Coordinates of C-alpha atoms in Angstrom, one line a residue:
Chain N
M1 CA 35.9 247.5 178.1
R2 CA 39.1 246.5 176.4
E3 CA 42.1 248.7 176.5
L4 CA 42.8 250.5 173.2
Q5 CA 46.4 249.2 173.5
D6 CA 45.3 245.6 173.6
L7 CA 43.1 246.2 170.5
Q8 CA 46.1 247.7 168.7
L9 CA 48.1 244.6 169.5
L10 CA 45.2 242.4 168.4
I11 CA 45.2 244.1 165.0
D12 CA 48.9 244.0 164.7
K13 CA 48.8 240.2 165.2
A14 CA 45.9 239.8 162.8
V15 CA 47.7 241.8 160.1
T16 CA 50.6 239.4 160.1
E17 CA 48.1 236.5 159.6
L18 CA 46.5 238.0 156.5
K19 CA 46.9 235.6 153.5
Y20 CA 47.5 236.6 149.9
P21 CA 48.7 234.5 147.0
D22 CA 52.4 234.1 146.3
Y23 CA 52.0 234.7 142.6
P24 CA 52.4 237.1 140.9
A25 CA 55.1 238.0 143.4
E26 CA 55.4 241.6 142.3
L27 CA 51.7 242.1 142.9
Y28 CA 51.5 240.6 146.4
D29 CA 54.9 241.1 148.0
P30 CA 54.5 244.9 148.3
I31 CA 51.2 244.3 150.2
F32 CA 53.0 242.2 152.8
Y33 CA 55.9 244.7 152.8
I34 CA 53.8 247.8 153.5
L35 CA 51.6 246.1 156.1
S36 CA 54.7 244.9 157.9
M37 CA 56.0 248.4 158.4
G38 CA 53.9 248.7 161.5
G39 CA 52.3 251.9 162.5
K40 CA 50.0 252.4 165.4
R41 CA 47.0 250.5 163.8
M42 CA 44.9 253.3 165.3
R43 CA 42.1 253.3 162.7
P44 CA 41.3 249.6 162.9
A45 CA 41.7 249.7 166.7
L46 CA 39.1 252.5 166.9
L47 CA 36.7 250.4 164.9
L48 CA 37.1 247.6 167.4
M49 CA 36.9 250.0 170.3
A50 CA 33.6 251.4 169.1
C51 CA 32.2 247.9 168.6
D52 CA 33.3 247.0 172.1
L53 CA 31.7 250.2 173.6
F54 CA 28.3 249.1 172.3
G55 CA 28.7 245.6 173.6
G56 CA 29.5 244.0 170.3
N57 CA 31.8 241.0 169.5
V58 CA 35.3 242.4 168.9
E59 CA 36.5 239.2 167.3
K60 CA 33.7 239.3 164.7
A61 CA 34.6 242.9 163.9
M62 CA 38.1 241.9 163.1
P63 CA 37.8 241.5 159.3
P64 CA 36.2 245.0 158.8
A65 CA 38.9 246.4 161.1
L66 CA 41.5 244.8 158.9
A67 CA 39.7 246.2 155.9
I68 CA 40.3 249.7 157.3
E69 CA 44.0 249.0 157.8
V70 CA 44.4 247.5 154.4
F71 CA 42.6 250.4 152.8
H72 CA 44.7 252.9 154.8
N73 CA 47.9 251.3 153.6
F74 CA 46.5 251.4 150.0
T75 CA 46.2 255.1 150.3
L76 CA 49.8 255.3 151.8
M77 CA 51.2 253.3 148.9
H78 CA 49.6 255.5 146.2
D79 CA 50.2 258.8 148.2
D80 CA 53.9 257.9 148.4
I81 CA 54.0 257.6 144.6
M82 CA 52.2 261.0 144.2
D83 CA 54.4 262.7 146.8
K84 CA 57.6 261.0 145.4
A85 CA 58.4 260.0 148.9
P86 CA 61.5 257.9 149.2
L87 CA 60.9 256.7 152.8
R88 CA 58.0 255.8 155.0
R89 CA 58.6 255.0 158.7
G90 CA 62.3 255.0 157.9
R91 CA 61.9 252.3 155.2
T92 CA 62.1 252.4 151.5
T93 CA 58.7 253.1 149.9
V94 CA 57.2 250.5 147.6
H95 CA 57.6 252.5 144.4
E96 CA 61.3 252.9 145.2
K97 CA 61.9 249.3 146.4
W98 CA 60.1 247.7 143.5
N99 CA 59.0 250.2 140.9
Q100 CA 56.1 252.6 140.3
N101 CA 54.0 250.2 138.3
A102 CA 54.2 247.7 141.2
A103 CA 53.1 250.4 143.6
I104 CA 50.1 251.4 141.4
L105 CA 48.9 247.9 140.8
S106 CA 49.5 246.5 144.3
G107 CA 47.7 249.5 145.7
D108 CA 44.8 248.7 143.3
V109 CA 44.6 245.2 144.6
M110 CA 44.8 246.4 148.2
L111 CA 41.7 248.5 147.6
I112 CA 39.8 245.5 146.3
E113 CA 41.1 243.3 149.2
G114 CA 39.8 246.0 151.5
Y115 CA 36.3 245.5 150.1
K116 CA 36.7 241.7 150.4
L117 CA 37.5 242.1 154.1
M118 CA 34.8 244.7 154.6
M119 CA 32.3 242.2 153.2
Q120 CA 33.0 239.7 156.0
V121 CA 30.1 240.9 158.0
E122 CA 26.6 239.5 158.6
D123 CA 24.2 240.1 155.8
R124 CA 22.1 242.6 157.8
F125 CA 25.2 244.9 158.1
L126 CA 26.5 244.4 154.5
R127 CA 24.9 247.3 152.7
V128 CA 25.0 249.9 155.4
I129 CA 28.7 249.2 156.2
L130 CA 29.8 249.2 152.5
D131 CA 27.9 252.5 152.0
I132 CA 30.0 254.0 154.9
F133 CA 33.2 252.5 153.5
N134 CA 32.4 253.9 150.0
N135 CA 31.9 257.4 151.3
T136 CA 35.0 257.2 153.4
A137 CA 37.1 256.0 150.5
V138 CA 35.8 258.7 148.1
G139 CA 36.4 261.3 150.8
V140 CA 40.0 260.3 151.3
C141 CA 40.7 260.5 147.5
E142 CA 39.1 263.9 147.4
G143 CA 41.2 265.0 150.3
Q144 CA 44.4 263.8 148.7
Q145 CA 43.5 265.6 145.5
L146 CA 42.9 268.9 147.4
D147 CA 46.1 268.4 149.3
M148 CA 48.0 268.2 145.9
D149 CA 46.0 271.2 144.5
F150 CA 46.9 273.3 147.5
E151 CA 50.6 272.5 147.1
V152 CA 50.7 274.6 144.0
R153 CA 48.3 277.4 145.1
D154 CA 49.3 280.4 147.2
D155 CA 45.8 281.6 148.1
V156 CA 44.5 278.7 150.1
K157 CA 42.1 279.8 152.8
I158 CA 41.7 278.3 156.3
D159 CA 38.3 277.0 155.6
E160 CA 39.6 275.2 152.5
Y161 CA 42.4 273.7 154.6
I162 CA 40.0 272.5 157.3
Y163 CA 37.8 271.0 154.6
M164 CA 40.9 269.2 153.1
I165 CA 42.2 267.7 156.3
R166 CA 38.7 266.7 157.3
L167 CA 38.5 264.6 154.1
K168 CA 42.1 263.4 154.0
T169 CA 42.5 262.3 157.6
A170 CA 39.4 262.9 159.7
V171 CA 36.7 261.0 157.8
V172 CA 38.6 257.7 158.0
L173 CA 38.5 258.0 161.8
G174 CA 34.9 258.9 161.7
G175 CA 34.1 256.1 159.2
A176 CA 36.0 253.5 161.3
L177 CA 34.2 254.5 164.5
K178 CA 30.8 254.5 162.7
I179 CA 31.3 251.0 161.2
G180 CA 32.5 249.7 164.6
S181 CA 29.5 251.2 166.4
I182 CA 27.0 249.7 164.0
L183 CA 28.7 246.3 164.2
G184 CA 28.5 246.7 168.0
G185 CA 24.7 247.2 167.8
A186 CA 24.4 251.0 167.9
D187 CA 21.5 252.6 166.1
M188 CA 22.2 255.0 163.2
K189 CA 21.8 258.1 165.5
D190 CA 24.4 256.9 167.9
A191 CA 26.7 255.7 165.2
D192 CA 26.5 259.2 163.6
L193 CA 27.4 260.8 166.9
V194 CA 30.4 258.5 167.4
A195 CA 31.5 259.4 163.9
E196 CA 31.0 263.1 164.6
F197 CA 33.1 262.7 167.8
G198 CA 35.9 260.9 165.8
E199 CA 35.9 263.3 162.9
N200 CA 36.1 266.4 165.1
L201 CA 38.7 264.8 167.3
G202 CA 40.7 264.0 164.2
L203 CA 40.6 267.6 163.1
A204 CA 41.7 268.8 166.5
F205 CA 44.5 266.2 166.5
Q206 CA 45.7 267.3 163.0
L207 CA 45.7 271.0 164.1
Q208 CA 47.7 269.9 167.2
D209 CA 50.1 268.1 164.9
D210 CA 50.6 271.3 162.9
M211 CA 51.4 273.2 166.1
L212 CA 53.7 270.5 167.5
D213 CA 55.9 270.7 164.4
V214 CA 56.8 274.2 165.4
Y215 CA 56.2 274.4 169.1
G216 CA 56.7 270.9 170.3
S217 CA 59.8 270.1 172.2
P218 CA 61.9 267.6 170.2
E219 CA 62.7 265.7 173.4
K220 CA 59.1 265.0 174.0
F221 CA 57.9 264.3 170.5
G222 CA 61.0 263.0 168.9
K223 CA 60.5 265.1 165.8
Q224 CA 62.7 267.6 164.1
V225 CA 61.4 271.1 165.0
G226 CA 60.1 273.0 162.0
G227 CA 60.0 270.1 159.5
D228 CA 56.9 271.6 158.0
I229 CA 58.5 275.0 157.7
I230 CA 61.5 273.7 156.0
A231 CA 59.3 271.9 153.5
N232 CA 57.0 274.9 152.9
K233 CA 54.1 272.6 154.0
K234 CA 50.8 274.5 153.9
T235 CA 49.7 273.9 157.5
Y236 CA 47.2 275.8 159.5
L237 CA 50.0 278.0 160.9
L238 CA 51.4 279.0 157.5
I239 CA 48.0 279.7 155.9
K240 CA 46.8 281.7 158.9
A241 CA 50.0 283.6 159.3
L242 CA 49.9 284.7 155.6
E243 CA 46.3 285.9 156.4
L244 CA 47.3 287.8 159.5
A245 CA 50.6 289.2 158.3
D246 CA 51.1 292.8 157.4
A247 CA 52.8 293.8 154.2
T248 CA 56.3 293.5 155.6
Q249 CA 55.7 290.2 157.3
K250 CA 54.1 288.8 154.2
T251 CA 57.0 289.8 152.0
E252 CA 59.4 288.2 154.5
L253 CA 57.3 285.0 154.7
N254 CA 57.0 284.7 150.9
K255 CA 60.8 285.3 150.7
W256 CA 61.4 282.3 152.9
I257 CA 58.9 280.2 150.9
A258 CA 60.5 281.1 147.6
I259 CA 64.2 280.6 148.3
T260 CA 65.6 277.2 147.5
E261 CA 69.0 277.4 149.2
F262 CA 68.9 278.2 152.9
D263 CA 70.1 277.3 156.3
N264 CA 67.4 275.1 157.9
Q265 CA 67.8 276.6 161.4
K266 CA 67.7 280.2 160.1
K267 CA 64.6 279.6 158.1
V268 CA 62.8 277.9 161.0
E269 CA 63.8 280.7 163.3
A270 CA 62.7 283.4 160.9
V271 CA 59.4 281.9 160.1
T272 CA 58.7 281.0 163.7
G273 CA 59.5 284.6 164.5
I274 CA 56.7 285.8 162.2
Y275 CA 54.3 283.2 163.5
N276 CA 55.0 284.5 167.0
A277 CA 54.6 288.2 165.9
V278 CA 51.2 287.5 164.4
Q279 CA 50.2 285.2 167.3
V280 CA 49.2 282.5 165.0
K281 CA 49.6 279.8 167.7
Q282 CA 46.7 281.3 169.7
Y283 CA 44.5 281.1 166.6
A284 CA 45.5 277.6 166.0
E285 CA 44.8 276.7 169.7
T286 CA 41.4 278.3 169.6
T287 CA 40.4 276.5 166.4
M288 CA 41.8 273.2 167.8
H289 CA 39.7 273.6 171.0
Q290 CA 36.6 274.4 169.0
Y291 CA 36.9 271.1 167.2
A292 CA 37.8 269.3 170.4
D293 CA 34.7 270.8 172.0
K294 CA 32.6 269.7 169.1
A295 CA 33.9 266.2 169.6
F296 CA 33.0 266.3 173.3
D297 CA 29.6 267.8 172.6
A298 CA 28.8 264.9 170.2
L299 CA 30.2 262.4 172.8
E300 CA 27.8 263.7 175.5
K301 CA 24.8 263.0 173.3
I302 CA 25.7 259.4 172.6
N303 CA 23.3 257.0 174.3
L304 CA 25.8 254.9 176.3
P305 CA 26.4 254.2 180.0
E306 CA 28.4 256.9 181.8
E307 CA 31.3 254.4 182.2
N308 CA 31.6 253.9 178.4
K309 CA 31.4 257.6 177.8
Q310 CA 34.2 258.1 180.3
Y311 CA 36.3 255.7 178.3
L312 CA 35.8 257.8 175.2
R313 CA 36.6 261.0 177.2
D314 CA 39.8 259.4 178.5
F315 CA 40.7 258.4 175.0
A316 CA 40.2 261.9 173.6
D317 CA 42.1 263.4 176.5
S318 CA 45.0 261.0 175.9
L319 CA 45.3 262.3 172.3
M320 CA 45.4 265.9 173.3
V321 CA 48.7 267.3 174.5
R322 CA 48.7 269.4 177.6
E323 CA 52.3 270.5 177.6
Y324 CA 54.4 271.3 174.5
Chain V
M1 CA 15.5 239.3 123.0
R2 CA 17.0 242.7 122.6
E3 CA 19.7 243.2 119.9
L4 CA 23.2 243.5 121.4
Q5 CA 23.6 246.7 119.3
D6 CA 20.7 248.3 121.0
L7 CA 22.1 247.4 124.4
Q8 CA 25.4 248.9 123.5
L9 CA 23.6 252.1 122.6
L10 CA 21.6 252.0 125.8
I11 CA 24.9 251.8 127.7
D12 CA 26.4 254.6 125.7
K13 CA 23.6 256.9 126.6
A14 CA 23.6 255.9 130.3
V15 CA 27.3 256.5 130.5
T16 CA 26.8 260.1 129.4
E17 CA 24.3 260.5 132.2
L18 CA 26.6 259.4 135.0
K19 CA 26.9 262.2 137.6
Y20 CA 30.0 263.0 139.5
P21 CA 30.9 266.1 141.6
D22 CA 32.6 269.1 139.9
Y23 CA 35.1 269.5 142.7
P24 CA 38.0 268.7 142.9
A25 CA 38.0 269.1 139.1
E26 CA 41.3 267.3 138.6
L27 CA 39.8 264.2 140.4
Y28 CA 36.5 264.0 138.5
D29 CA 37.2 265.6 135.0
P30 CA 39.4 262.7 133.9
I31 CA 36.6 260.3 134.7
F32 CA 34.2 262.1 132.3
Y33 CA 37.0 262.4 129.8
I34 CA 37.9 258.7 129.6
L35 CA 34.3 257.6 129.7
S36 CA 33.6 259.9 126.8
M37 CA 36.2 258.3 124.6
G38 CA 33.6 255.8 123.6
G39 CA 34.6 252.2 122.8
K40 CA 32.2 249.4 122.0
R41 CA 30.7 249.1 125.5
M42 CA 30.9 245.4 124.9
R43 CA 31.4 244.3 128.6
P44 CA 28.4 246.1 130.1
A45 CA 26.2 245.2 127.0
L46 CA 27.0 241.5 127.6
L47 CA 25.9 241.9 131.2
L48 CA 22.6 243.3 130.0
M49 CA 22.3 240.6 127.3
A50 CA 22.8 237.8 129.9
C51 CA 20.1 239.4 132.1
D52 CA 17.8 239.6 129.1
L53 CA 18.4 236.0 128.1
F54 CA 17.1 234.8 131.5
G55 CA 14.1 237.0 131.3
G56 CA 15.4 239.7 133.7
N57 CA 14.7 243.4 133.7
V58 CA 17.4 245.1 131.6
E59 CA 16.7 248.6 133.0
K60 CA 17.3 247.4 136.6
A61 CA 20.5 245.8 135.5
M62 CA 21.8 249.1 134.2
P63 CA 23.8 250.2 137.3
P64 CA 25.8 247.0 137.6
A65 CA 26.4 247.2 133.8
L66 CA 27.7 250.7 134.2
A67 CA 29.8 249.4 137.1
I68 CA 31.6 247.1 134.7
E69 CA 32.2 249.9 132.3
V70 CA 33.5 252.3 134.9
F71 CA 35.7 249.5 136.3
H72 CA 37.0 248.7 132.8
N73 CA 37.9 252.3 132.3
F74 CA 39.6 252.4 135.6
T75 CA 41.9 249.6 134.4
L76 CA 42.5 251.4 131.2
M77 CA 43.5 254.6 133.0
H78 CA 46.0 252.8 135.2
D79 CA 47.2 250.5 132.5
D80 CA 48.0 253.5 130.3
I81 CA 50.2 255.0 133.0
M82 CA 52.0 251.6 133.4
D83 CA 52.4 251.2 129.7
K84 CA 53.4 254.8 129.3
A85 CA 50.8 255.0 126.5
P86 CA 50.5 258.5 125.0
L87 CA 47.2 257.8 123.1
R88 CA 44.1 255.7 123.6
R89 CA 41.5 255.5 120.8
G90 CA 43.4 258.3 119.1
R91 CA 43.1 260.7 122.0
T92 CA 45.6 261.8 124.6
T93 CA 45.7 259.6 127.6
V94 CA 44.7 261.0 131.1
H95 CA 48.3 260.9 132.5
E96 CA 49.5 262.9 129.4
K97 CA 46.6 265.3 129.3
W98 CA 46.6 266.0 133.0
N99 CA 49.4 264.4 134.9
Q100 CA 50.3 261.0 136.3
N101 CA 49.0 261.8 139.8
A102 CA 45.6 262.8 138.4
A103 CA 45.5 259.5 136.5
I104 CA 46.4 257.4 139.6
L105 CA 43.9 259.2 141.9
S106 CA 41.0 259.4 139.4
G107 CA 41.5 255.8 138.6
D108 CA 41.3 255.0 142.4
V109 CA 38.0 256.9 142.6
M110 CA 36.7 255.1 139.5
L111 CA 37.3 251.7 141.2
I112 CA 35.3 252.9 144.2
E113 CA 32.6 254.4 142.0
G114 CA 32.4 251.0 140.3
Y115 CA 31.6 249.4 143.7
K116 CA 29.0 252.1 144.3
L117 CA 27.2 251.3 141.0
M118 CA 27.6 247.6 141.6
M119 CA 25.8 247.9 144.9
Q120 CA 22.7 249.2 143.2
V121 CA 21.1 245.8 143.1
E122 CA 18.5 244.2 145.3
D123 CA 19.6 243.0 148.7
R124 CA 19.2 239.4 147.8
F125 CA 21.8 239.8 145.0
L126 CA 24.2 242.1 146.8
R127 CA 26.7 239.6 148.3
V128 CA 26.8 237.2 145.4
I129 CA 27.3 239.9 142.9
L130 CA 30.0 241.7 144.8
D131 CA 31.8 238.4 145.3
I132 CA 31.9 237.9 141.6
F133 CA 33.0 241.5 141.0
N134 CA 35.8 241.2 143.6
N135 CA 37.1 238.0 142.0
T136 CA 36.9 239.6 138.5
A137 CA 38.7 242.7 139.7
V138 CA 41.5 240.8 141.4
G139 CA 41.9 238.6 138.3
V140 CA 42.3 241.6 136.0
C141 CA 45.0 243.1 138.3
E142 CA 46.9 239.7 138.3
G143 CA 46.6 239.6 134.6
Q144 CA 48.1 243.1 134.2
Q145 CA 50.9 242.2 136.5
L146 CA 51.7 239.0 134.5
D147 CA 51.5 240.9 131.3
M148 CA 54.2 243.3 132.6
D149 CA 56.3 240.4 134.0
F150 CA 56.2 238.7 130.6
E151 CA 57.4 241.9 128.8
V152 CA 60.8 241.5 130.4
R153 CA 61.0 237.7 130.2
D154 CA 62.2 235.7 127.2
D155 CA 61.1 232.3 128.4
V156 CA 57.3 232.7 128.6
K157 CA 55.5 229.5 127.8
I158 CA 52.2 229.2 125.9
D159 CA 50.3 228.0 129.0
E160 CA 51.5 231.0 130.9
Y161 CA 50.4 233.3 128.1
I162 CA 46.9 231.7 128.0
Y163 CA 46.7 232.0 131.8
M164 CA 47.6 235.7 131.5
I165 CA 45.1 236.6 128.8
R166 CA 42.5 234.7 130.6
L167 CA 43.0 236.9 133.6
K168 CA 43.6 240.1 131.8
T169 CA 40.8 240.0 129.3
A170 CA 38.6 236.9 129.5
V171 CA 37.5 237.0 133.2
V172 CA 35.8 240.4 132.9
L173 CA 33.7 239.0 130.0
G174 CA 32.9 235.9 132.1
G175 CA 32.2 238.1 135.2
A176 CA 29.9 240.5 133.3
L177 CA 27.9 237.6 131.9
K178 CA 27.7 235.9 135.2
I179 CA 26.5 239.0 137.0
G180 CA 23.9 239.6 134.3
S181 CA 22.7 236.0 134.4
I182 CA 22.2 236.1 138.1
L183 CA 20.3 239.4 137.9
G184 CA 18.2 237.9 135.2
G185 CA 17.2 235.1 137.5
A186 CA 19.6 232.3 136.5
D187 CA 20.7 229.8 139.1
M188 CA 24.4 229.5 140.0
K189 CA 24.9 226.5 137.8
D190 CA 23.6 228.3 134.7
A191 CA 25.4 231.5 135.6
D192 CA 28.7 229.5 135.8
L193 CA 28.0 228.0 132.4
V194 CA 27.4 231.4 130.9
A195 CA 30.6 232.6 132.5
E196 CA 32.5 229.6 131.1
F197 CA 31.0 230.4 127.7
G198 CA 32.1 234.0 127.9
E199 CA 35.6 233.3 129.3
N200 CA 36.5 230.7 126.6
L201 CA 35.0 232.9 123.9
G202 CA 37.1 235.7 125.2
L203 CA 40.2 233.6 125.0
A204 CA 39.3 232.5 121.4
F205 CA 38.7 236.1 120.5
Q206 CA 42.1 237.2 121.9
L207 CA 43.9 234.5 120.0
Q208 CA 42.1 235.6 116.9
D209 CA 43.2 239.1 117.5
D210 CA 46.8 237.9 117.7
M211 CA 46.4 236.3 114.3
L212 CA 44.6 239.2 112.7
D213 CA 47.5 241.4 113.5
V214 CA 49.7 239.4 111.2
Y215 CA 47.2 237.7 108.8
G216 CA 44.2 240.1 108.7
S217 CA 43.8 242.2 105.6
P218 CA 44.2 245.8 106.5
E219 CA 41.2 246.7 104.3
K220 CA 38.9 244.5 106.3
F221 CA 40.2 245.2 109.8
G222 CA 41.5 248.8 109.4
K223 CA 44.7 247.9 111.3
Q224 CA 48.3 248.2 110.4
V225 CA 49.6 244.8 109.6
G226 CA 52.3 243.5 112.0
G227 CA 51.9 246.2 114.7
D228 CA 52.5 243.5 117.3
I229 CA 55.6 242.3 115.4
I230 CA 57.0 245.8 115.2
A231 CA 56.5 246.3 119.0
N232 CA 57.9 242.9 119.9
K233 CA 54.6 242.1 121.6
K234 CA 54.6 238.7 123.2
T235 CA 51.6 237.2 121.4
Y236 CA 50.6 233.6 120.9
L237 CA 52.4 233.7 117.6
L238 CA 55.7 235.0 118.9
I239 CA 55.8 232.7 121.9
K240 CA 54.8 229.6 119.9
A241 CA 57.1 230.5 117.0
L242 CA 60.1 230.7 119.4
E243 CA 59.1 227.3 120.7
L244 CA 58.8 225.7 117.3
A245 CA 61.8 227.4 115.7
D246 CA 65.0 225.5 114.9
A247 CA 68.3 227.0 115.9
T248 CA 68.7 229.2 112.8
Q249 CA 65.1 230.5 112.9
K250 CA 65.4 231.2 116.6
T251 CA 68.6 233.2 116.0
E252 CA 66.9 235.1 113.2
L253 CA 63.8 235.8 115.4
N254 CA 65.8 237.0 118.3
K255 CA 67.9 239.2 116.1
W256 CA 64.7 241.0 114.9
I257 CA 63.5 241.3 118.5
A258 CA 66.9 242.7 119.7
I259 CA 67.5 245.4 117.0
T260 CA 66.2 248.8 117.8
E261 CA 66.7 250.5 114.4
F262 CA 64.9 248.7 111.5
D263 CA 62.6 249.1 108.6
N264 CA 59.1 248.3 109.7
Q265 CA 58.1 246.5 106.6
K266 CA 61.3 244.4 106.4
K267 CA 60.9 243.3 110.0
V268 CA 57.2 242.4 109.5
E269 CA 58.1 240.4 106.4
A270 CA 61.0 238.6 108.0
V271 CA 59.2 237.6 111.1
T272 CA 56.1 236.6 109.2
G273 CA 58.3 234.5 107.0
I274 CA 59.5 232.6 110.1
Y275 CA 55.9 232.3 111.4
N276 CA 54.9 230.8 108.1
A277 CA 57.9 228.4 108.0
V278 CA 57.1 227.0 111.4
Q279 CA 53.4 227.0 110.6
V280 CA 52.5 228.9 113.8
K281 CA 49.2 230.1 112.3
Q282 CA 47.9 226.6 112.2
Y283 CA 48.8 226.1 115.9
A284 CA 47.1 229.3 116.8
E285 CA 44.0 228.4 114.9
T286 CA 43.8 225.0 116.5
T287 CA 44.1 226.5 120.0
M288 CA 41.6 229.2 119.1
H289 CA 39.1 226.6 117.9
Q290 CA 39.7 224.6 121.1
Y291 CA 38.6 227.5 123.2
A292 CA 35.7 228.3 120.9
D293 CA 34.6 224.7 121.2
K294 CA 34.8 224.9 125.0
A295 CA 32.6 228.0 124.8
F296 CA 30.0 226.2 122.6
D297 CA 30.1 223.1 124.9
A298 CA 29.3 225.3 127.9
L299 CA 26.6 227.0 125.9
E300 CA 24.8 223.7 125.1
K301 CA 24.6 222.8 128.8
I302 CA 22.8 226.1 129.8
N303 CA 19.2 225.6 130.8
L304 CA 17.7 228.0 128.4
P305 CA 15.1 227.8 125.6
E306 CA 16.6 226.8 122.2
E307 CA 15.8 230.3 120.8
N308 CA 17.9 232.0 123.5
K309 CA 20.8 229.6 123.0
Q310 CA 20.6 230.4 119.3
Y311 CA 21.0 234.0 120.2
L312 CA 24.2 233.2 122.1
R313 CA 25.5 231.0 119.2
D314 CA 24.8 233.8 116.7
F315 CA 26.6 236.2 119.0
A316 CA 29.6 233.9 119.3
D317 CA 29.6 233.4 115.5
S318 CA 29.6 237.1 114.9
L319 CA 32.8 237.5 116.9
M320 CA 34.7 234.8 115.1
V321 CA 36.1 235.8 111.8
R322 CA 35.6 233.4 108.9
E323 CA 37.8 235.2 106.3
Y324 CA 41.1 237.0 107.0

């Protein structure tokens, strides 16, 4: 089996070789720009990995893998407009560097180019793969809409949050793995199990991410501690803490959410204090492990040689953090 | 052969029967809203017409026809954001009625839903039809980008303008007719000829539209005379007039383009005066007839019974205005 890292590099190289017209420049330049920002190329690499696991030809799976990457970057380009984000990966976002119209229209073309790449599969795969791609794409849009809806609601429940992150982040991982499995020769039952593995692992990973924001050591993860708290981001921790809090704690939490002028460190300390008092981290960990377990359960059922399953287990383990 | 009007009604009914989820409401409600605004349903009806002309099953061609209509409305939803349009067909645009993010994301989903509908064809047609759809969709995006580019340029040439309107409006007509022809059983040569017919007819129709804005009687066409002139819209007439004008006329034209406070009627009269002086209408008519002739030339080459060709001729004739 090929190393995931090698597959990521393979994607990275192939991305730089994507060809689009020069004209109209404002339509196509933003595509090259956002694709050149890098990123881990995890989604397309997972597609190739799944293909490889079932003994498929990784090179032939490259166009659909690139389709996933182009699609993912389309969602980033449009999400950045909607979130009014000035920066992505430390660089100016497309709607800031060009203008909003360029970001809308270039994103539209990227979605179409995603389909064009996804169609570069053998005829026998065409319909089944496009069906998965369609469902994945609709799911991501629904997830983004729910994310925006939740921003302005103060009664979001944990189940709704899980439903949202499943759509917004996990289904693409599941979809990429499913497409790769099918291209590799898996039957639909195994492809669905790999997707289930990926989707649940994606959920566990997102919940871990929510926790690392507050409890991760900045030296280890290179992130500002409490960024989500400062931004009032509705994470698992905040939603669950509001649910667990008594009247006093709830008032205190809502006070910190409401005020617009504050000292970052003080807010992070105060909110973390409430998180600790209601033991929200333990809840988050339990839920995270539930999804990780679901992922491993699905994995065990896949009809693959033990060696290949071990590869998937190792991959899953590498994503989950042991020490904060 | 079925009457085009009947096909338009058929589409109109089928559009109201399209099903989308209720949730998230802000994602799906705008889709129903924009689709309920009506319009002539010309593009999907042309797809059905082409299918019918080659003896195909019109009912089976309904999903791809709806795909064209959903796609067209996706472009309207995003174009209205880009053009900051408050109204469409007399009703509030989606980004005004909801908000801009809803219009971006609902539009994205509509593009995906367009693909889902377009995929509801027999396997033997799937790849060829999606290839045409992809090319059409990219063309429309390029056309929209060029249209925006041209708005801020003052040196647009007639060839560029024709290239732009071909992409922005004519290729969808060509694409719809080509898809319909193939579904009806046409071979690629005939499908290309029908597309050529439609694309050139679309160009002629757009040029006619440019002329009607200035020279059409308001009683006959129910439009405000000179709307394009008032809005400084870069039509064939304006671009060609700037090309034909002598120094004095050019200065006069540019003066009217530059001033922001003016009496509508005076501006329309003055600009029309220059148009008449440089005889731009004759140029526009000549060019329009050239494209109409190209359309008819392609039509004659199509391998169809005389009766069916006459149907297409009648259709083309009905689009072209004899009296202003």
